[in-house]
């Protein structure tokens, strides 16, 4: 399937309807975006700006793309929760989205402000457990402050991966078998709050992502391809953990993911349809097509959690 | 618990009885060891030499420790299966053990001999799937050639990890919780023929080993310790995949593993008691005690495979 037919384009109103029943439910509301690193926060801001009366970005210092200057915005340190709350209230935001790369902060480099110290008991409770636990509590904290927490997929549904191939190359039956194995591994790891991505080649799990992130995981795959056989093989498989709150941590791929997969000797990238964000879609697909890699959305949730 | 009481010492006859009911069943038999990399093959040879009439080592070229010269031995390339079979037969070996590091070969750097070519159809069937599938077929191949395949734990039971702490430092309750989480992750991954080791800290899975090996996995952990909190935390957890044939692929730790765990900021190493080999036990324990790391054998198989 070609890119044109499979990827929701800006003018395609239809795919949005599947992901958010009330497309115009945001009319008259103001959106606050707390922006981590990468291209996704800006893409979300752009995609959401037509539906919302106003989009205001709080860029996290040292993480957010300088391009947020195109929108009403401010910058806050990750340690300055008091400042974030004040900025979101001053901009009269109704809804809040947390989006972008957000590596766990080093507590010793954060310089807490008064708001952070006031909320310290709640914030300290964030420090235990896996990502899901931490993010769930972050989300509850903002909800407890009166904001309506939204997911990027809700405010910018056209950024979501479609079902099927959305590149010129489609996965082979062997690739599809690797994708199924990868999806089962991600599903098996879900109860343990770990694993959003795996690399599988020729029925062999090359690498599993834990805390290091997808780019670092891909960087070690090239040397692990089995047997030194020629030719690209296998897939990067990316999906949310089962039961993951997509409002808090939605997996994403972008052009850099394609570069990483190509360098890893993989044949393509498979993502859970409807549950993974596509950053810089045009550049993403162009890079994949140039490298003859497939991009493929699979239905995640069908695989048995038991024996493969 | 101190090292002296917990670790089976060469003169301790008792722990062997648990792992191999007929300790003297090897009397009069000749053992062939196909030796990959690392210190374990020599330790197995030394431990087995009292029970066997003869120990003969076939060192894999470029992998085996030169120290195998202390035993009757020969060297063969991994591609020269014909030579291996001939050497084992000339040495009149009854039992065969495969032991030591054995990274999957790059087919293009192997120069197959006539024996390899004669057995090519069987060998080619080895090339698909995960490690377990490959090794099961390797084992069946040697058994099909008339040898009795043994595990390192059967011929050298005193090299096996005991239950409980076998270092001066014992794991804290927080460490034990991390160990339980790690064991559950390994159990959950078992059906997919992947994962013999994970690193867990403060309830958070830092890293999961797939094809890269334990040392490489540990090397990336230091930068992943959550929040930059001071002090050692968490554990390397190592266990065989469930249902793994220990005759073919037995997990092992050694002094280098302790160095890696210390550099990763972990508080210690936990291994499945009775199912993991300890290489260079004296140096292993000495290094752990010097670094104040715990070494701990847990009962693997009790954790529920389902929700944590």
Coordinates of C-alpha atoms in Angstrom, one line a residue:
Chain A
X1 CA 0.0 0.0 0.0
X2 CA 1.4 3.4 -0.9
X3 CA 1.9 6.2 1.5
X4 CA -0.8 8.4 0.1
X5 CA -3.6 6.0 0.8
X6 CA -2.6 4.7 4.2
X7 CA -1.4 7.7 6.1
X8 CA -3.9 10.1 7.4
X9 CA -3.1 13.4 5.8
X10 CA -4.0 16.8 7.2
X11 CA -7.0 17.1 4.9
X12 CA -8.3 13.6 5.8
X13 CA -11.0 14.2 8.3
X14 CA -12.1 10.6 8.4
X15 CA -9.3 8.8 10.4
X16 CA -9.8 11.2 13.3
X17 CA -13.3 9.9 13.8
X18 CA -12.0 6.5 14.8
X19 CA -9.8 7.8 17.6
X20 CA -11.9 10.5 19.1
X21 CA -15.6 10.3 18.7
X22 CA -16.3 14.0 19.3
X23 CA -13.8 15.7 17.0
X24 CA -15.1 19.2 17.8
X25 CA -15.4 18.6 21.5
X26 CA -12.4 20.9 22.0
X27 CA -14.1 24.0 20.5
X28 CA -13.9 27.0 22.9
X29 CA -11.4 25.2 25.1
X30 CA -7.8 26.1 25.7
X31 CA -5.0 23.5 25.6
X32 CA -1.8 23.6 27.6
X33 CA 1.1 21.5 26.2
X34 CA 3.9 20.6 28.6
X35 CA 6.6 19.9 26.0
X36 CA 9.5 17.6 26.5
X37 CA 12.1 16.9 23.8
X38 CA 11.7 15.9 20.1
X39 CA 9.5 17.0 17.3
X40 CA 6.2 15.6 18.6
X41 CA 5.2 18.5 20.9
X42 CA 5.3 20.9 18.0
X43 CA 3.4 18.5 15.8
X44 CA 0.8 18.1 18.4
X45 CA 0.5 21.9 18.9
X46 CA 0.0 22.3 15.1
X47 CA -2.5 19.5 14.8
X48 CA -4.5 20.7 17.8
X49 CA -4.5 24.4 17.0
X50 CA -7.4 24.2 14.6
X51 CA -9.7 22.5 17.1
X52 CA -8.7 24.5 20.2
X53 CA -9.4 28.1 20.8
X54 CA -5.9 28.5 22.0
X55 CA -2.8 26.3 22.3
X56 CA -0.2 27.4 25.0
X57 CA 3.1 25.6 25.3
X58 CA 5.1 25.2 28.5
X59 CA 8.5 24.1 27.2
X60 CA 10.7 22.1 29.6
X61 CA 14.0 23.8 29.9
X62 CA 16.8 22.1 28.1
X63 CA 14.4 19.6 26.5
X64 CA 11.8 21.5 24.4
X65 CA 12.4 22.4 20.7
X66 CA 13.1 26.2 20.3
X67 CA 10.4 26.0 17.6
X68 CA 7.8 26.3 20.3
X69 CA 8.3 30.1 19.9
X70 CA 5.9 29.9 17.0
X71 CA 3.1 29.5 19.6
X72 CA 2.2 31.4 22.8
X73 CA 4.7 29.8 25.2
X74 CA 6.8 29.9 28.2
X75 CA 9.8 27.9 29.5
X76 CA 9.9 26.2 32.9
X77 CA 12.4 23.9 34.5
X78 CA 11.2 20.4 35.2
X79 CA 11.8 21.1 38.9
X80 CA 9.5 24.2 38.9
X81 CA 6.1 22.6 39.2
X82 CA 4.8 25.7 40.9
X83 CA 5.8 27.8 37.9
X84 CA 4.2 25.3 35.5
X85 CA 0.9 25.4 37.4
X86 CA 0.9 29.2 37.5
X87 CA 1.7 29.5 33.7
X88 CA -1.1 27.1 32.8
X89 CA -3.5 29.0 35.0
X90 CA -2.5 32.4 33.7
X91 CA -3.1 31.1 30.1
X92 CA -6.5 29.8 31.3
X93 CA -5.9 26.3 30.0
X94 CA -8.7 23.8 30.4
X95 CA -6.9 20.8 29.0
X96 CA -3.3 19.7 29.6
X97 CA -1.2 17.3 27.4
X98 CA 2.2 16.0 28.5
X99 CA 4.2 15.1 25.4
X100 CA 7.8 14.6 24.2
X101 CA 10.9 12.9 25.4
X102 CA 11.2 13.1 29.2
X103 CA 14.1 11.3 30.6
X104 CA 13.8 10.8 34.4
X105 CA 15.4 13.8 36.0
X106 CA 18.5 13.7 38.1
X107 CA 17.2 15.0 41.4
X108 CA 20.5 16.6 42.3
X109 CA 20.5 18.8 39.2
X110 CA 16.9 20.1 39.8
X111 CA 16.7 23.3 41.7
X112 CA 13.3 23.1 43.2
X113 CA 11.1 26.2 43.4
X114 CA 8.6 27.0 46.2
X115 CA 5.8 25.3 44.3
X116 CA 7.8 22.1 44.1
X117 CA 8.6 22.3 47.8
X118 CA 4.9 22.9 48.6
X119 CA 3.9 19.8 46.6
X120 CA 6.9 17.8 47.8
X121 CA 5.0 15.1 49.6
X122 CA 3.0 14.3 46.4
X123 CA 6.1 14.6 44.2
X124 CA 8.2 12.4 46.4
X125 CA 5.6 9.7 46.0
X126 CA 6.4 9.8 42.3
X127 CA 9.9 8.5 42.8
X128 CA 9.2 4.8 43.2
X129 CA 8.4 2.2 40.6
X130 CA 8.5 2.0 36.8
X131 CA 7.6 4.6 34.3
X132 CA 3.8 3.9 34.3
X133 CA 3.6 4.3 38.1
X134 CA 5.5 7.6 38.0
X135 CA 3.5 9.0 35.0
X136 CA 0.2 7.9 36.4
X137 CA 0.9 9.9 39.5
X138 CA 2.1 12.9 37.5
X139 CA -1.1 12.8 35.6
X140 CA -3.2 12.5 38.8
X141 CA -1.3 15.5 40.2
X142 CA -2.3 17.8 37.3
X143 CA -5.8 16.5 37.4
X144 CA -5.9 17.2 41.1
X145 CA -5.0 20.8 40.3
X146 CA -8.2 21.1 38.2
X147 CA -6.9 20.5 34.7
X148 CA -8.4 17.9 32.3
X149 CA -5.6 15.6 31.3
X150 CA -5.7 14.7 27.5
X151 CA -3.6 12.4 25.4
X152 CA -1.8 13.5 22.3
X153 CA -3.9 10.9 20.4
X154 CA -7.0 12.7 21.6
X155 CA -6.0 16.3 20.7
X156 CA -4.0 15.4 17.5
X157 CA -5.5 12.1 16.1
X158 CA -4.0 12.6 12.7
X159 CA -0.5 11.9 14.1
X160 CA -1.4 8.3 15.0
X161 CA -0.1 5.3 13.0
X162 CA -2.7 3.7 10.7
X163 CA -3.3 0.0 10.1
X164 CA -1.3 -1.8 7.4
X165 CA 1.8 -0.7 5.4
X166 CA 2.3 3.1 5.0
X167 CA 5.5 2.9 3.0
X168 CA 6.3 1.7 -0.5
X169 CA 7.8 -1.5 0.8
X170 CA 5.5 -3.9 2.6
X171 CA 6.6 -6.5 5.2
X172 CA 7.3 -10.1 3.9
X173 CA 5.7 -13.1 5.5
X174 CA 9.0 -13.6 7.4
X175 CA 8.9 -10.0 8.6
X176 CA 5.3 -10.5 9.7
X177 CA 6.4 -13.5 11.8
X178 CA 9.1 -11.4 13.4
X179 CA 6.5 -8.7 14.1
X180 CA 4.2 -11.2 15.8
X181 CA 7.0 -12.4 18.0
X182 CA 7.9 -8.9 18.9
X183 CA 4.3 -8.0 19.8
X184 CA 4.1 -11.1 22.0
X185 CA 7.3 -10.1 23.9
X186 CA 6.0 -6.6 24.5
X187 CA 2.6 -8.0 25.7
X188 CA 4.4 -10.5 28.0
X189 CA 6.5 -7.6 29.6
X190 CA 3.5 -5.3 30.1
X191 CA 2.7 -6.4 33.7
X192 CA 6.2 -5.5 34.7
X193 CA 6.0 -1.8 33.5
X194 CA 8.8 -2.3 31.0
X195 CA 9.3 -2.8 27.3
X196 CA 7.8 -0.6 24.6
X197 CA 10.1 -1.8 21.8
X198 CA 11.9 -4.9 20.7
X199 CA 14.1 -5.8 17.7
X200 CA 13.4 -9.2 16.2
X201 CA 15.2 -10.9 13.3
X202 CA 14.8 -14.4 11.8
X203 CA 12.7 -15.5 14.8
X204 CA 15.4 -14.3 17.2
X205 CA 14.9 -11.4 19.7
X206 CA 18.0 -9.2 19.2
X207 CA 17.2 -6.5 21.8
X208 CA 14.6 -5.4 24.3
X209 CA 14.2 -1.8 25.3
X210 CA 14.0 -1.1 29.0
X211 CA 15.2 2.3 30.4
X212 CA 17.7 3.1 27.6
X213 CA 15.2 4.2 25.0
X214 CA 14.6 3.1 21.4
X215 CA 17.5 4.9 19.8
X216 CA 20.1 3.3 22.2
X217 CA 18.5 -0.1 21.7
X218 CA 18.7 0.1 17.9
X219 CA 22.4 1.3 18.2
X220 CA 23.4 -2.1 19.6
X221 CA 21.5 -4.2 17.1
X222 CA 23.8 -4.1 14.0
X223 CA 26.4 -6.2 15.8
X224 CA 23.8 -8.7 17.0
X225 CA 22.2 -9.7 13.7
X226 CA 22.5 -13.5 13.7
X227 CA 25.0 -15.4 11.6
X228 CA 26.2 -12.5 9.5
X229 CA 23.8 -13.3 6.8
X230 CA 23.6 -10.7 4.0
X231 CA 20.6 -8.5 3.5
X232 CA 18.2 -6.6 5.8
X233 CA 16.1 -8.8 8.1
X234 CA 13.7 -8.4 10.9
X235 CA 11.8 -5.5 12.4
X236 CA 11.8 -2.9 15.2
X237 CA 8.4 -3.5 16.9
X238 CA 7.0 -0.7 19.0
X239 CA 3.8 -0.7 21.0
X240 CA 2.5 0.7 24.3
X241 CA 2.6 -1.5 27.3
X242 CA -0.8 -3.2 27.7
X243 CA -3.1 -1.1 29.8
X244 CA -0.7 1.9 29.5
X245 CA -2.5 5.2 29.8
X246 CA -1.8 6.8 26.4
X247 CA -2.5 10.2 27.8
X248 CA 0.7 9.9 29.8
X249 CA 3.2 8.1 27.7
X250 CA 2.5 7.4 24.1
X251 CA 5.2 5.6 22.1
X252 CA 6.5 7.5 19.0
X253 CA 8.6 7.0 16.0
X254 CA 10.2 9.6 13.7
X255 CA 12.8 9.9 11.0
X256 CA 15.6 9.2 13.4
X257 CA 14.0 5.9 14.3
X258 CA 14.1 5.0 10.6
X259 CA 17.9 5.9 10.5
X260 CA 18.4 3.7 13.5
X261 CA 16.5 0.8 12.1
X262 CA 18.4 1.0 8.8
X263 CA 21.8 1.1 10.6
X264 CA 20.7 -1.9 12.6
X265 CA 20.2 -3.9 9.4
X266 CA 16.4 -4.3 10.1
X267 CA 14.0 -4.6 7.2
X268 CA 11.4 -2.2 8.7
X269 CA 9.4 -0.8 11.6
X270 CA 6.1 -2.1 12.9
X271 CA 4.0 -0.1 15.3
X272 CA 0.7 -0.7 17.1
X273 CA -1.9 0.9 14.9
X274 CA -3.8 3.7 16.6
X275 CA -1.4 3.6 19.6
X276 CA 1.9 5.1 18.3
X277 CA 2.6 8.7 17.3
X278 CA 4.3 9.4 14.0
X279 CA 6.6 12.4 14.3
X280 CA 7.4 14.4 11.1
X281 CA 5.3 12.0 8.9
X282 CA 6.5 13.3 5.5
X283 CA 10.2 13.0 6.4
X284 CA 9.5 9.7 8.2
X285 CA 8.0 8.1 5.1
X286 CA 10.4 9.7 2.7
X287 CA 13.4 8.3 4.7
X288 CA 11.8 4.8 4.9
X289 CA 11.1 4.7 1.2
X290 CA 14.6 5.9 0.3
X291 CA 16.1 3.1 2.5
X292 CA 13.5 0.6 1.2
X293 CA 12.3 0.0 4.8
X294 CA 8.7 -0.9 5.5
X295 CA 6.5 1.0 7.9
X296 CA 3.6 -1.1 9.1
X297 CA 0.8 -0.7 11.6
X298 CA -0.4 -3.9 13.2
X299 CA -3.3 -4.7 15.4
X300 CA -2.0 -4.9 18.9
X301 CA -4.0 -6.8 21.4
X302 CA -4.8 -9.8 19.3
X303 CA -1.7 -11.8 20.2
X304 CA -2.1 -14.4 22.9
X305 CA -0.2 -13.5 26.0
X306 CA 0.7 -17.2 26.6
X307 CA 2.9 -19.6 24.7
X308 CA 4.1 -18.3 21.3
Chain B
X1 CA 25.8 -15.5 55.9
X2 CA 29.6 -15.8 55.2
X3 CA 31.1 -17.3 52.2
X4 CA 32.5 -20.3 54.0
X5 CA 29.3 -21.7 55.1
X6 CA 27.2 -21.0 52.0
X7 CA 29.4 -21.9 49.0
X8 CA 30.1 -25.5 48.3
X9 CA 33.8 -26.0 48.7
X10 CA 35.9 -28.6 46.9
X11 CA 35.8 -30.8 50.0
X12 CA 32.1 -30.5 50.5
X13 CA 30.7 -33.7 49.2
X14 CA 27.1 -33.0 50.2
X15 CA 25.8 -30.3 47.8
X16 CA 26.7 -32.5 44.8
X17 CA 24.2 -35.1 46.0
X18 CA 21.3 -32.7 45.3
X19 CA 22.1 -32.1 41.7
X20 CA 23.2 -35.5 40.5
X21 CA 21.9 -38.5 42.4
X22 CA 24.7 -40.8 41.3
X23 CA 27.9 -38.9 42.0
X24 CA 30.1 -41.7 41.0
X25 CA 28.2 -42.7 37.9
X26 CA 31.0 -41.2 35.8
X27 CA 33.6 -43.7 37.1
X28 CA 35.3 -45.4 34.2
X29 CA 33.8 -43.0 31.6
X30 CA 35.7 -40.5 29.5
X31 CA 34.5 -36.9 29.2
X32 CA 34.8 -34.7 26.2
X33 CA 34.5 -31.0 26.8
X34 CA 33.8 -28.7 23.8
X35 CA 35.2 -25.5 25.2
X36 CA 34.0 -22.0 24.3
X37 CA 35.4 -18.8 25.8
X38 CA 35.8 -17.8 29.5
X39 CA 37.0 -19.5 32.6
X40 CA 34.1 -22.0 33.0
X41 CA 35.4 -24.7 30.7
X42 CA 38.6 -25.1 32.6
X43 CA 36.8 -25.0 35.9
X44 CA 34.5 -27.8 34.7
X45 CA 37.5 -29.8 33.5
X46 CA 39.1 -29.5 36.9
X47 CA 36.0 -30.3 38.8
X48 CA 35.1 -33.3 36.6
X49 CA 38.6 -34.8 36.4
X50 CA 38.3 -36.6 39.7
X51 CA 35.1 -38.4 38.8
X52 CA 36.0 -39.2 35.2
X53 CA 38.7 -41.6 34.0
X54 CA 39.8 -39.1 31.5
X55 CA 38.9 -35.5 30.5
X56 CA 39.6 -34.4 27.0
X57 CA 39.1 -30.9 25.8
X58 CA 38.3 -29.7 22.3
X59 CA 38.9 -26.0 22.5
X60 CA 37.1 -23.9 20.0
X61 CA 39.6 -21.9 17.9
X62 CA 39.7 -18.2 18.9
X63 CA 37.4 -18.8 21.9
X64 CA 38.9 -21.4 24.3
X65 CA 41.3 -20.3 27.1
X66 CA 45.0 -21.3 26.3
X67 CA 45.0 -22.9 29.8
X68 CA 43.2 -26.0 28.3
X69 CA 46.8 -27.1 27.5
X70 CA 46.9 -28.4 31.1
X71 CA 44.6 -31.2 29.9
X72 CA 44.7 -33.6 27.0
X73 CA 43.3 -31.4 24.3
X74 CA 43.0 -30.4 20.7
X75 CA 41.8 -27.2 19.0
X76 CA 39.0 -27.2 16.3
X77 CA 37.3 -24.4 14.4
X78 CA 33.6 -24.0 15.1
X79 CA 33.1 -24.7 11.5
X80 CA 34.9 -28.0 11.6
X81 CA 32.3 -30.4 13.0
X82 CA 33.9 -33.3 11.2
X83 CA 37.2 -32.6 13.1
X84 CA 35.3 -32.3 16.4
X85 CA 33.6 -35.6 16.0
X86 CA 36.8 -37.3 15.0
X87 CA 38.7 -35.9 17.9
X88 CA 36.1 -36.9 20.4
X89 CA 36.0 -40.4 18.9
X90 CA 39.8 -40.8 18.9
X91 CA 39.8 -39.8 22.6
X92 CA 37.1 -42.5 23.1
X93 CA 34.8 -40.0 24.9
X94 CA 31.5 -41.4 26.2
X95 CA 30.0 -38.2 27.5
X96 CA 30.2 -34.7 25.9
X97 CA 29.7 -31.3 27.6
X98 CA 29.3 -28.1 25.6
X99 CA 30.4 -25.2 27.8
X100 CA 31.8 -21.6 27.7
X101 CA 30.9 -18.5 25.8
X102 CA 29.7 -19.3 22.3
X103 CA 28.6 -16.3 20.3
X104 CA 26.7 -17.2 17.2
X105 CA 29.2 -17.7 14.4
X106 CA 29.3 -15.4 11.4
X107 CA 28.8 -17.9 8.6
X108 CA 31.0 -16.0 6.2
X109 CA 34.0 -16.3 8.4
X110 CA 33.7 -20.1 9.0
X111 CA 35.6 -22.2 6.6
X112 CA 33.6 -25.4 6.6
X113 CA 35.5 -28.7 6.4
X114 CA 34.3 -31.9 4.8
X115 CA 32.6 -33.1 7.9
X116 CA 30.6 -29.8 8.1
X117 CA 29.6 -30.2 4.5
X118 CA 28.6 -33.8 5.0
X119 CA 26.3 -32.8 7.9
X120 CA 25.2 -29.6 6.2
X121 CA 21.5 -30.4 6.0
X122 CA 21.3 -31.0 9.8
X123 CA 23.5 -28.0 10.5
X124 CA 21.5 -25.7 8.3
X125 CA 18.4 -26.5 10.3
X126 CA 20.2 -25.0 13.3
X127 CA 20.2 -21.6 11.8
X128 CA 16.6 -20.6 12.5
X129 CA 15.0 -19.4 15.8
X130 CA 16.4 -18.4 19.2
X131 CA 19.3 -19.7 21.1
X132 CA 17.3 -22.5 22.7
X133 CA 16.2 -23.9 19.4
X134 CA 19.7 -23.7 18.0
X135 CA 21.3 -25.3 21.0
X136 CA 18.7 -28.1 21.3
X137 CA 19.5 -29.1 17.8
X138 CA 23.2 -28.9 18.4
X139 CA 22.7 -31.2 21.4
X140 CA 20.6 -33.6 19.4
X141 CA 23.2 -33.7 16.7
X142 CA 25.9 -34.8 19.1
X143 CA 23.6 -37.3 20.7
X144 CA 22.7 -38.6 17.2
X145 CA 26.4 -39.3 16.8
X146 CA 26.5 -41.7 19.7
X147 CA 27.7 -39.4 22.6
X148 CA 25.9 -38.9 25.9
X149 CA 25.2 -35.2 26.3
X150 CA 25.9 -33.9 29.8
X151 CA 25.4 -30.6 31.5
X152 CA 28.2 -28.7 33.3
X153 CA 26.0 -29.0 36.5
X154 CA 26.0 -32.8 36.1
X155 CA 29.7 -33.3 35.7
X156 CA 30.9 -30.4 38.0
X157 CA 28.1 -29.8 40.5
X158 CA 30.3 -27.9 42.9
X159 CA 30.4 -25.0 40.5
X160 CA 26.7 -24.3 41.0
X161 CA 25.3 -21.4 42.9
X162 CA 23.9 -22.3 46.4
X163 CA 20.8 -20.9 48.0
X164 CA 21.0 -17.8 50.1
X165 CA 23.8 -15.1 50.4
X166 CA 27.3 -16.3 49.6
X167 CA 29.0 -13.0 50.2
X168 CA 29.6 -11.0 53.4
X169 CA 26.9 -8.5 52.4
X170 CA 23.3 -9.8 52.3
X171 CA 20.5 -8.3 50.2
X172 CA 18.2 -5.8 51.9
X173 CA 14.4 -6.2 51.8
X174 CA 14.4 -3.5 49.0
X175 CA 17.0 -5.6 47.1
X176 CA 14.9 -8.7 47.6
X177 CA 11.9 -6.9 46.1
X178 CA 14.0 -6.0 43.1
X179 CA 15.2 -9.6 42.8
X180 CA 11.7 -10.9 42.8
X181 CA 10.7 -8.4 40.1
X182 CA 13.7 -9.5 38.0
X183 CA 12.9 -13.2 38.4
X184 CA 9.3 -12.5 37.2
X185 CA 10.5 -10.7 34.2
X186 CA 12.9 -13.5 33.2
X187 CA 10.0 -16.0 33.8
X188 CA 7.7 -14.0 31.6
X189 CA 10.2 -13.9 28.7
X190 CA 11.0 -17.6 28.8
X191 CA 8.4 -18.7 26.3
X192 CA 10.0 -16.4 23.7
X193 CA 13.5 -17.9 24.0
X194 CA 15.1 -14.7 25.3
X195 CA 16.2 -13.1 28.5
X196 CA 18.6 -14.7 31.0
X197 CA 19.4 -11.5 32.8
X198 CA 17.8 -8.3 33.9
X199 CA 18.9 -5.3 36.0
X200 CA 16.4 -3.9 38.4
X201 CA 16.7 -0.9 40.7
X202 CA 14.1 0.6 43.0
X203 CA 11.3 -1.3 41.5
X204 CA 12.3 -0.2 38.0
X205 CA 13.6 -2.5 35.2
X206 CA 16.8 -0.8 34.0
X207 CA 17.9 -3.3 31.3
X208 CA 16.9 -6.6 29.8
X209 CA 19.5 -8.8 28.2
X210 CA 18.7 -10.2 24.8
X211 CA 21.4 -11.1 22.3
X212 CA 24.0 -8.7 23.6
X213 CA 25.2 -10.7 26.6
X214 CA 25.3 -9.8 30.3
X215 CA 28.5 -7.7 30.2
X216 CA 27.1 -5.4 27.5
X217 CA 23.8 -5.1 29.3
X218 CA 25.6 -4.1 32.6
X219 CA 27.7 -1.6 30.7
X220 CA 24.7 0.5 29.9
X221 CA 23.1 0.5 33.3
X222 CA 25.2 3.1 35.1
X223 CA 23.6 5.9 33.1
X224 CA 20.1 4.5 33.6
X225 CA 20.0 4.4 37.4
X226 CA 16.9 6.3 38.2
X227 CA 16.9 9.9 39.6
X228 CA 20.6 10.1 40.2
X229 CA 20.1 9.1 43.8
X230 CA 23.3 8.4 45.7
X231 CA 24.4 4.9 46.8
X232 CA 24.2 1.5 45.2
X233 CA 20.8 0.2 44.5
X234 CA 19.2 -2.8 42.8
X235 CA 20.4 -6.1 41.5
X236 CA 21.6 -8.0 38.5
X237 CA 19.2 -11.0 38.3
X238 CA 20.3 -14.0 36.4
X239 CA 18.5 -17.2 35.8
X240 CA 18.0 -19.7 33.0
X241 CA 14.9 -19.4 30.8
X242 CA 12.2 -21.6 32.1
X243 CA 12.4 -25.1 30.6
X244 CA 15.9 -24.3 29.3
X245 CA 18.0 -27.5 28.9
X246 CA 20.9 -26.8 31.3
X247 CA 23.0 -29.3 29.4
X248 CA 23.1 -26.9 26.5
X249 CA 23.2 -23.4 27.9
X250 CA 23.8 -22.8 31.5
X251 CA 24.0 -19.2 32.7
X252 CA 27.2 -18.2 34.5
X253 CA 28.7 -15.4 36.5
X254 CA 32.3 -14.7 37.3
X255 CA 34.6 -11.9 38.7
X256 CA 34.0 -9.8 35.5
X257 CA 30.2 -9.9 36.3
X258 CA 31.0 -8.4 39.7
X259 CA 33.0 -5.6 38.1
X260 CA 30.2 -4.9 35.7
X261 CA 27.5 -4.9 38.5
X262 CA 29.7 -2.5 40.6
X263 CA 30.3 -0.1 37.7
X264 CA 26.5 -0.2 37.0
X265 CA 25.8 1.1 40.6
X266 CA 24.0 -2.1 41.5
X267 CA 24.0 -3.4 45.1
X268 CA 24.6 -7.0 44.2
X269 CA 24.0 -10.1 42.0
X270 CA 21.2 -12.6 42.4
X271 CA 21.3 -16.0 40.6
X272 CA 18.9 -18.9 40.4
X273 CA 20.2 -21.3 43.0
X274 CA 21.3 -24.7 41.5
X275 CA 20.9 -23.3 38.0
X276 CA 23.8 -20.9 37.5
X277 CA 27.5 -21.6 37.2
X278 CA 30.0 -19.7 39.3
X279 CA 33.2 -19.1 37.5
X280 CA 36.4 -18.6 39.6
X281 CA 34.5 -18.8 42.9
X282 CA 37.3 -17.6 45.1
X283 CA 38.0 -14.5 43.0
X284 CA 34.3 -13.9 42.5
X285 CA 33.5 -13.8 46.2
X286 CA 36.7 -11.8 47.0
X287 CA 35.8 -9.1 44.4
X288 CA 32.2 -8.9 45.7
X289 CA 33.3 -8.6 49.3
X290 CA 35.8 -6.0 48.4
X291 CA 33.1 -3.9 46.6
X292 CA 30.5 -4.7 49.3
X293 CA 28.2 -6.3 46.8
X294 CA 25.9 -9.1 47.7
X295 CA 25.9 -12.5 46.0
X296 CA 22.7 -14.3 46.5
X297 CA 21.0 -17.5 45.3
X298 CA 17.2 -17.4 45.1
X299 CA 14.8 -20.2 44.4
X300 CA 13.7 -19.7 40.8
X301 CA 10.4 -21.3 39.9
X302 CA 8.3 -20.1 42.8
X303 CA 7.3 -16.7 41.3
X304 CA 3.9 -16.5 39.6
X305 CA 4.2 -16.1 35.8
X306 CA 1.2 -13.8 35.8
X307 CA 0.6 -10.4 37.3
X308 CA 3.3 -9.2 39.6

